[in-house]
PDB file of C-alpha atoms in Angstrom:
ATOM      1  CA  MET U 220     -12.103  24.760  16.614  1.00  0.00           C
ATOM      2  CA  ARG U 221      -8.680  26.649  16.850  1.00  0.00           C
ATOM      3  CA  PRO U 222      -9.281  30.062  14.434  1.00  0.00           C
ATOM      4  CA  LEU U 223      -7.291  30.044  11.192  1.00  0.00           C
ATOM      5  CA  ILE U 224      -6.307  34.050  11.796  1.00  0.00           C
ATOM      6  CA  LYS U 225      -5.744  35.300  15.367  1.00  0.00           C
ATOM      7  CA  LEU U 226      -4.778  38.714  15.692  1.00  0.00           C
ATOM      8  CA  GLU U 227      -3.765  39.779  19.357  1.00  0.00           C
ATOM      9  CA  ASN U 228      -3.043  43.704  20.119  1.00  0.00           C
ATOM     10  CA  VAL U 229      -2.095  44.646  17.004  1.00  0.00           C
ATOM     11  CA  ASN U 230      -1.185  47.950  16.305  1.00  0.00           C
ATOM     12  CA  LYS U 231       0.293  49.552  12.451  1.00  0.00           C
ATOM     13  CA  ILE U 232       2.240  52.649  13.342  1.00  0.00           C
ATOM     14  CA  TYR U 233       3.476  54.898  10.211  1.00  0.00           C
ATOM     15  CA  LYS U 234       6.596  57.127  10.817  1.00  0.00           C
ATOM     16  CA  SER U 235       7.754  59.962   8.840  1.00  0.00           C
ATOM     17  CA  GLY U 236      10.060  62.437  10.562  1.00  0.00           C
ATOM     18  CA  LYS U 237       8.941  63.108  14.113  1.00  0.00           C
ATOM     19  CA  ILE U 238       5.131  62.669  12.482  1.00  0.00           C
ATOM     20  CA  GLU U 239       3.543  59.229  13.889  1.00  0.00           C
ATOM     21  CA  THR U 240       0.513  58.483  12.522  1.00  0.00           C
ATOM     22  CA  HIS U 241      -1.775  55.662  14.386  1.00  0.00           C
ATOM     23  CA  VAL U 242      -3.100  53.711  11.521  1.00  0.00           C
ATOM     24  CA  LEU U 243      -4.711  50.731  13.822  1.00  0.00           C
ATOM     25  CA  LYS U 244      -5.194  50.491  17.571  1.00  0.00           C
ATOM     26  CA  ASP U 245      -4.974  47.316  19.706  1.00  0.00           C
ATOM     27  CA  ILE U 246      -6.839  45.184  17.151  1.00  0.00           C
ATOM     28  CA  ASN U 247      -7.599  41.731  18.467  1.00  0.00           C
ATOM     29  CA  LEU U 248     -10.087  39.328  16.257  1.00  0.00           C
ATOM     30  CA  GLU U 249     -10.196  35.588  15.189  1.00  0.00           C
ATOM     31  CA  ILE U 250     -11.606  34.229  11.851  1.00  0.00           C
ATOM     32  CA  TYR U 251     -12.134  30.631  11.691  1.00  0.00           C
ATOM     33  CA  PRO U 252     -11.862  28.218   8.771  1.00  0.00           C
ATOM     34  CA  GLY U 253     -15.063  28.539   6.059  1.00  0.00           C
ATOM     35  CA  GLU U 254     -16.076  32.068   7.312  1.00  0.00           C
ATOM     36  CA  PHE U 255     -16.991  35.326   5.107  1.00  0.00           C
ATOM     37  CA  VAL U 256     -16.085  38.253   6.458  1.00  0.00           C
ATOM     38  CA  ALA U 257     -16.327  41.396   5.652  1.00  0.00           C
ATOM     39  CA  ILE U 258     -14.378  44.638   7.042  1.00  0.00           C
ATOM     40  CA  MET U 259     -16.047  47.493   6.595  1.00  0.00           C
ATOM     41  CA  GLY U 260     -15.353  51.326   7.685  1.00  0.00           C
ATOM     42  CA  PRO U 261     -15.105  55.124   6.455  1.00  0.00           C
ATOM     43  CA  SER U 262     -12.398  56.029   4.405  1.00  0.00           C
ATOM     44  CA  GLY U 263      -9.365  56.324   6.669  1.00  0.00           C
ATOM     45  CA  SER U 264     -10.766  54.255   9.158  1.00  0.00           C
ATOM     46  CA  GLY U 265      -7.892  51.445   8.530  1.00  0.00           C
ATOM     47  CA  LYS U 266      -9.618  48.895   6.543  1.00  0.00           C
ATOM     48  CA  THR U 267      -6.742  48.493   3.620  1.00  0.00           C
ATOM     49  CA  THR U 268      -3.894  48.383   6.394  1.00  0.00           C
ATOM     50  CA  LEU U 269      -5.390  45.623   8.537  1.00  0.00           C
ATOM     51  CA  MET U 270      -5.875  43.978   5.296  1.00  0.00           C
ATOM     52  CA  ASN U 271      -2.419  44.346   4.193  1.00  0.00           C
ATOM     53  CA  ILE U 272      -1.394  42.822   7.164  1.00  0.00           C
ATOM     54  CA  LEU U 273      -3.834  39.686   7.124  1.00  0.00           C
ATOM     55  CA  GLY U 274      -2.557  39.046   3.486  1.00  0.00           C
ATOM     56  CA  LEU U 275       1.036  39.099   5.131  1.00  0.00           C
ATOM     57  CA  LEU U 276       1.807  42.382   2.475  1.00  0.00           C
ATOM     58  CA  ASP U 277       2.732  44.147   5.677  1.00  0.00           C
ATOM     59  CA  ARG U 278       3.713  43.546   9.179  1.00  0.00           C
ATOM     60  CA  PRO U 279       2.611  45.272  12.147  1.00  0.00           C
ATOM     61  CA  SER U 280       4.366  47.760  14.600  1.00  0.00           C
ATOM     62  CA  SER U 281       3.304  45.396  17.595  1.00  0.00           C
ATOM     63  CA  GLY U 282       1.158  42.788  18.612  1.00  0.00           C
ATOM     64  CA  LYS U 283       0.995  39.171  17.517  1.00  0.00           C
ATOM     65  CA  TYR U 284      -0.358  38.006  14.222  1.00  0.00           C
ATOM     66  CA  TYR U 285      -1.243  33.802  14.190  1.00  0.00           C
ATOM     67  CA  LEU U 286      -1.628  32.178  10.931  1.00  0.00           C
ATOM     68  CA  ASN U 287      -3.167  28.562  11.174  1.00  0.00           C
ATOM     69  CA  GLY U 288      -1.201  28.466  14.371  1.00  0.00           C
ATOM     70  CA  MET U 289       1.694  29.764  13.326  1.00  0.00           C
ATOM     71  CA  GLU U 290       2.882  33.008  14.886  1.00  0.00           C
ATOM     72  CA  VAL U 291       3.798  34.921  11.765  1.00  0.00           C
ATOM     73  CA  SER U 292       6.244  38.052  13.511  1.00  0.00           C
ATOM     74  CA  LEU U 293       8.886  35.293  14.225  1.00  0.00           C
ATOM     75  CA  LEU U 294       9.339  34.390  10.273  1.00  0.00           C
ATOM     76  CA  ASP U 295      11.679  35.993   8.188  1.00  0.00           C
ATOM     77  CA  ASP U 296      10.917  37.542   4.487  1.00  0.00           C
ATOM     78  CA  ASN U 297      11.002  34.575   2.758  1.00  0.00           C
ATOM     79  CA  GLU U 298       9.172  32.333   4.868  1.00  0.00           C
ATOM     80  CA  ILE U 299       6.645  34.857   4.508  1.00  0.00           C
ATOM     81  CA  SER U 300       6.423  34.776   0.952  1.00  0.00           C
ATOM     82  CA  LYS U 301       5.687  31.066   0.764  1.00  0.00           C
ATOM     83  CA  LEU U 302       3.417  31.364   3.835  1.00  0.00           C
ATOM     84  CA  ARG U 303       1.892  34.089   1.643  1.00  0.00           C
ATOM     85  CA  ASN U 304       1.625  32.333  -1.306  1.00  0.00           C
ATOM     86  CA  GLU U 305       0.465  28.850   0.377  1.00  0.00           C
ATOM     87  CA  TYR U 306      -2.471  30.128   1.908  1.00  0.00           C
ATOM     88  CA  ILE U 307      -3.822  33.244   0.285  1.00  0.00           C
ATOM     89  CA  GLY U 308      -5.174  34.553  -3.378  1.00  0.00           C
ATOM     90  CA  PHE U 309      -6.037  37.821  -3.641  1.00  0.00           C
ATOM     91  CA  VAL U 310      -8.804  39.650  -5.427  1.00  0.00           C
ATOM     92  CA  PHE U 311      -8.464  43.771  -5.976  1.00  0.00           C
ATOM     93  CA  GLN U 312     -10.697  46.345  -7.064  1.00  0.00           C
ATOM     94  CA  ALA U 313      -8.049  46.893  -9.987  1.00  0.00           C
ATOM     95  CA  PHE U 314      -7.886  43.568 -11.325  1.00  0.00           C
ATOM     96  CA  TYR U 315      -3.969  43.820 -12.296  1.00  0.00           C
ATOM     97  CA  LEU U 316      -4.289  41.869 -15.292  1.00  0.00           C
ATOM     98  CA  ILE U 317      -1.047  42.401 -17.537  1.00  0.00           C
ATOM     99  CA  SER U 318      -2.058  43.400 -20.523  1.00  0.00           C
ATOM    100  CA  TYR U 319      -0.118  41.701 -22.868  1.00  0.00           C
ATOM    101  CA  LEU U 320      -1.122  38.254 -21.629  1.00  0.00           C
ATOM    102  CA  ASN U 321      -3.769  36.376 -22.739  1.00  0.00           C
ATOM    103  CA  VAL U 322      -6.422  35.269 -20.068  1.00  0.00           C
ATOM    104  CA  LEU U 323      -4.742  32.092 -19.544  1.00  0.00           C
ATOM    105  CA  ASP U 324      -1.494  33.176 -19.300  1.00  0.00           C
ATOM    106  CA  ASN U 325      -2.422  35.862 -16.334  1.00  0.00           C
ATOM    107  CA  VAL U 326      -4.685  32.674 -14.346  1.00  0.00           C
ATOM    108  CA  LEU U 327      -1.360  30.787 -14.470  1.00  0.00           C
ATOM    109  CA  LEU U 328       0.917  33.832 -13.229  1.00  0.00           C
ATOM    110  CA  PRO U 329       0.992  32.630  -9.508  1.00  0.00           C
ATOM    111  CA  MET U 330       2.448  29.329 -10.454  1.00  0.00           C
ATOM    112  CA  LEU U 331       5.339  31.290 -11.023  1.00  0.00           C
ATOM    113  CA  TYR U 332       6.251  31.741  -7.575  1.00  0.00           C
ATOM    114  CA  SER U 333       4.582  28.506  -6.427  1.00  0.00           C
ATOM    115  CA  SER U 334       6.361  25.335  -4.320  1.00  0.00           C
ATOM    116  CA  LYS U 335       2.964  23.139  -4.883  1.00  0.00           C
ATOM    117  CA  LYS U 336       3.022  20.411  -7.325  1.00  0.00           C
ATOM    118  CA  LEU U 337      -0.096  21.246  -9.083  1.00  0.00           C
ATOM    119  CA  PRO U 338      -1.084  19.904 -12.525  1.00  0.00           C
ATOM    120  CA  PHE U 339      -1.675  24.115 -12.470  1.00  0.00           C
ATOM    121  CA  GLU U 340      -2.321  24.614 -16.775  1.00  0.00           C
ATOM    122  CA  LYS U 341      -5.330  21.665 -16.434  1.00  0.00           C
ATOM    123  CA  ARG U 342      -6.621  23.695 -13.250  1.00  0.00           C
ATOM    124  CA  ALA U 343      -6.285  27.018 -14.777  1.00  0.00           C
ATOM    125  CA  LYS U 344      -8.741  25.779 -17.813  1.00  0.00           C
ATOM    126  CA  GLU U 345     -11.281  23.987 -15.070  1.00  0.00           C
ATOM    127  CA  LEU U 346     -11.079  27.076 -13.139  1.00  0.00           C
ATOM    128  CA  LEU U 347     -11.880  29.641 -15.987  1.00  0.00           C
ATOM    129  CA  GLU U 348     -14.824  27.137 -17.600  1.00  0.00           C
ATOM    130  CA  LYS U 349     -16.279  27.126 -13.448  1.00  0.00           C
ATOM    131  CA  LEU U 350     -15.962  30.757 -13.635  1.00  0.00           C
ATOM    132  CA  GLY U 351     -18.174  31.186 -17.706  1.00  0.00           C
ATOM    133  CA  MET U 352     -14.876  31.965 -19.288  1.00  0.00           C
ATOM    134  CA  LYS U 353     -13.961  29.066 -21.160  1.00  0.00           C
ATOM    135  CA  ASP U 354     -14.947  31.075 -24.320  1.00  0.00           C
ATOM    136  CA  ARG U 355     -12.675  33.853 -23.466  1.00  0.00           C
ATOM    137  CA  MET U 356      -9.782  31.732 -22.326  1.00  0.00           C
ATOM    138  CA  TYR U 357      -7.490  33.428 -25.165  1.00  0.00           C
ATOM    139  CA  PHE U 358      -8.311  36.795 -25.187  1.00  0.00           C
ATOM    140  CA  LYS U 359      -6.453  39.861 -23.807  1.00  0.00           C
ATOM    141  CA  PRO U 360      -7.465  42.060 -20.814  1.00  0.00           C
ATOM    142  CA  ASN U 361      -8.861  45.093 -23.051  1.00  0.00           C
ATOM    143  CA  GLN U 362     -11.149  42.565 -24.890  1.00  0.00           C
ATOM    144  CA  LEU U 363     -12.989  41.929 -21.568  1.00  0.00           C
ATOM    145  CA  SER U 364     -15.855  43.848 -19.574  1.00  0.00           C
ATOM    146  CA  GLY U 365     -15.056  44.954 -15.959  1.00  0.00           C
ATOM    147  CA  GLY U 366     -16.997  41.537 -14.913  1.00  0.00           C
ATOM    148  CA  GLN U 367     -14.702  39.291 -17.142  1.00  0.00           C
ATOM    149  CA  LYS U 368     -11.718  40.878 -15.854  1.00  0.00           C
ATOM    150  CA  GLN U 369     -12.853  40.309 -12.390  1.00  0.00           C
ATOM    151  CA  ARG U 370     -13.731  36.811 -12.886  1.00  0.00           C
ATOM    152  CA  VAL U 371      -9.798  36.278 -14.462  1.00  0.00           C
ATOM    153  CA  ALA U 372      -9.029  37.664 -11.318  1.00  0.00           C
ATOM    154  CA  ILE U 373     -10.720  35.214  -9.285  1.00  0.00           C
ATOM    155  CA  ALA U 374      -9.275  32.522 -11.086  1.00  0.00           C
ATOM    156  CA  ARG U 375      -5.766  33.142 -10.915  1.00  0.00           C
ATOM    157  CA  ALA U 376      -6.527  34.004  -7.063  1.00  0.00           C
ATOM    158  CA  LEU U 377      -7.736  30.250  -6.588  1.00  0.00           C
ATOM    159  CA  LEU U 378      -5.328  28.576  -8.926  1.00  0.00           C
ATOM    160  CA  ASN U 379      -2.441  27.778  -6.034  1.00  0.00           C
ATOM    161  CA  ASP U 380      -5.621  26.686  -3.949  1.00  0.00           C
ATOM    162  CA  PRO U 381      -5.135  28.945  -0.739  1.00  0.00           C
ATOM    163  CA  PHE U 382      -7.394  28.297   2.351  1.00  0.00           C
ATOM    164  CA  ILE U 383      -8.076  31.999   2.176  1.00  0.00           C
ATOM    165  CA  ILE U 384      -9.321  34.564  -0.812  1.00  0.00           C
ATOM    166  CA  LEU U 385      -8.868  38.519   0.633  1.00  0.00           C
ATOM    167  CA  ALA U 386     -10.566  41.165  -1.642  1.00  0.00           C
ATOM    168  CA  ASP U 387     -10.377  44.294  -1.597  1.00  0.00           C
ATOM    169  CA  GLU U 388     -13.392  46.065  -3.014  1.00  0.00           C
ATOM    170  CA  PRO U 389     -13.795  43.516  -5.259  1.00  0.00           C
ATOM    171  CA  THR U 390     -16.797  45.223  -7.138  1.00  0.00           C
ATOM    172  CA  GLY U 391     -15.439  48.892  -7.077  1.00  0.00           C
ATOM    173  CA  GLN U 392     -14.986  48.763 -10.734  1.00  0.00           C
ATOM    174  CA  LEU U 393     -18.246  47.129 -11.503  1.00  0.00           C
ATOM    175  CA  ASP U 394     -21.904  47.977 -12.197  1.00  0.00           C
ATOM    176  CA  SER U 395     -24.896  46.336 -10.516  1.00  0.00           C
ATOM    177  CA  LYS U 396     -25.796  43.307 -12.546  1.00  0.00           C
ATOM    178  CA  SER U 397     -21.380  42.312 -12.537  1.00  0.00           C
ATOM    179  CA  SER U 398     -21.229  43.258  -8.724  1.00  0.00           C
ATOM    180  CA  LYS U 399     -23.948  40.766  -7.914  1.00  0.00           C
ATOM    181  CA  ALA U 400     -22.676  37.923 -10.203  1.00  0.00           C
ATOM    182  CA  VAL U 401     -19.467  38.162  -8.645  1.00  0.00           C
ATOM    183  CA  MET U 402     -20.495  38.515  -5.075  1.00  0.00           C
ATOM    184  CA  GLU U 403     -22.067  35.385  -6.100  1.00  0.00           C
ATOM    185  CA  ILE U 404     -19.293  33.562  -6.909  1.00  0.00           C
ATOM    186  CA  PHE U 405     -18.031  34.601  -3.648  1.00  0.00           C
ATOM    187  CA  ARG U 406     -20.793  32.874  -1.862  1.00  0.00           C
ATOM    188  CA  ASN U 407     -20.188  29.610  -3.991  1.00  0.00           C
ATOM    189  CA  LEU U 408     -16.704  29.835  -3.434  1.00  0.00           C
ATOM    190  CA  ASN U 409     -17.409  30.150   0.777  1.00  0.00           C
ATOM    191  CA  ARG U 410     -19.833  27.037   0.988  1.00  0.00           C
ATOM    192  CA  GLU U 411     -17.214  24.857  -0.925  1.00  0.00           C
ATOM    193  CA  GLY U 412     -14.947  25.836   2.088  1.00  0.00           C
ATOM    194  CA  LYS U 413     -13.228  28.637   1.626  1.00  0.00           C
ATOM    195  CA  THR U 414     -12.697  31.483   3.922  1.00  0.00           C
ATOM    196  CA  ILE U 415     -13.520  34.798   2.403  1.00  0.00           C
ATOM    197  CA  ILE U 416     -12.369  37.896   3.997  1.00  0.00           C
ATOM    198  CA  LEU U 417     -13.599  41.099   1.741  1.00  0.00           C
ATOM    199  CA  VAL U 418     -12.936  44.752   2.153  1.00  0.00           C
ATOM    200  CA  THR U 419     -15.800  46.841   1.043  1.00  0.00           C
ATOM    201  CA  HIS U 420     -18.040  49.982   1.703  1.00  0.00           C
ATOM    202  CA  ASP U 421     -20.720  48.899   0.508  1.00  0.00           C
ATOM    203  CA  PRO U 422     -23.928  47.554   2.610  1.00  0.00           C
ATOM    204  CA  PHE U 423     -25.289  45.663  -0.501  1.00  0.00           C
ATOM    205  CA  VAL U 424     -21.684  43.541  -0.804  1.00  0.00           C
ATOM    206  CA  ALA U 425     -21.036  43.146   2.983  1.00  0.00           C
ATOM    207  CA  ASN U 426     -24.332  41.342   3.100  1.00  0.00           C
ATOM    208  CA  TYR U 427     -23.562  38.699   1.186  1.00  0.00           C
ATOM    209  CA  ALA U 428     -20.797  38.253   4.234  1.00  0.00           C
ATOM    210  CA  LYS U 429     -21.998  36.229   7.717  1.00  0.00           C
ATOM    211  CA  ARG U 430     -20.110  38.727   9.255  1.00  0.00           C
ATOM    212  CA  LYS U 431     -18.974  42.176   9.774  1.00  0.00           C
ATOM    213  CA  ILE U 432     -16.149  43.693  11.354  1.00  0.00           C
ATOM    214  CA  TYR U 433     -16.708  47.638  11.284  1.00  0.00           C
ATOM    215  CA  LEU U 434     -13.569  49.650  11.473  1.00  0.00           C
ATOM    216  CA  LYS U 435     -13.455  53.598  12.824  1.00  0.00           C
ATOM    217  CA  ASP U 436     -10.343  54.961  13.823  1.00  0.00           C
ATOM    218  CA  GLY U 437      -8.305  52.565  13.407  1.00  0.00           C
ATOM    219  CA  LYS U 438     -10.320  50.346  15.951  1.00  0.00           C
ATOM    220  CA  ILE U 439     -12.476  47.853  15.596  1.00  0.00           C
ATOM    221  CA  VAL U 440     -16.276  49.550  17.177  1.00  0.00           C
ATOM    222  CA  ASP U 441     -18.301  46.540  15.973  1.00  0.00           C
ATOM    223  CA  LYS U 442     -18.473  43.166  14.814  1.00  0.00           C
ATOM    224  CA  LEU U 443     -22.024  41.639  13.931  1.00  0.00           C
TER     225      LEU U 443
END
């Protein structure tokens, strides 16, 4: 099986004047369709930088990134944006819901940038019902609990039917009960065939993954 994601000797260096900060160092990684992978490591290990590169939000300073066999580094910004919209759904710790929009309209936001021809409103309502948010569809974000906000964020990430869900500390603002509920959602999505990549420092969250990748000082130090 061909890897869905493949990184070859990826480095990321940030420059400020004459000072260089080498955040990622010779990262080699393969992730296959249908995997559930947790990226772990201490603060400053490069987890979020790696996620940003995997999510096409940032480019490597050197090395190659292949997404479904396509060498991403050869694409221009417009092609990158199109690829990101087609392949990747994002779930963040801070939810990033628009306060003046109701739940349904928040879920529909990716429709504005999509080139896909999907029945978006029907799909949004079905996703909200599936995630237990049918009765909150017309509520505003400030009327929701943290766990409910994250369910809305997950529905939004799924609207375009992406191949990959990238989640950055998705339970970071949730209590233990809500964290478990959200992680069960990710587990079920993975069972349905979605590739899940999550960044976390929490061993409880990481244990939902089938494979763990540990970063330290910008290097992969273990793959379990």
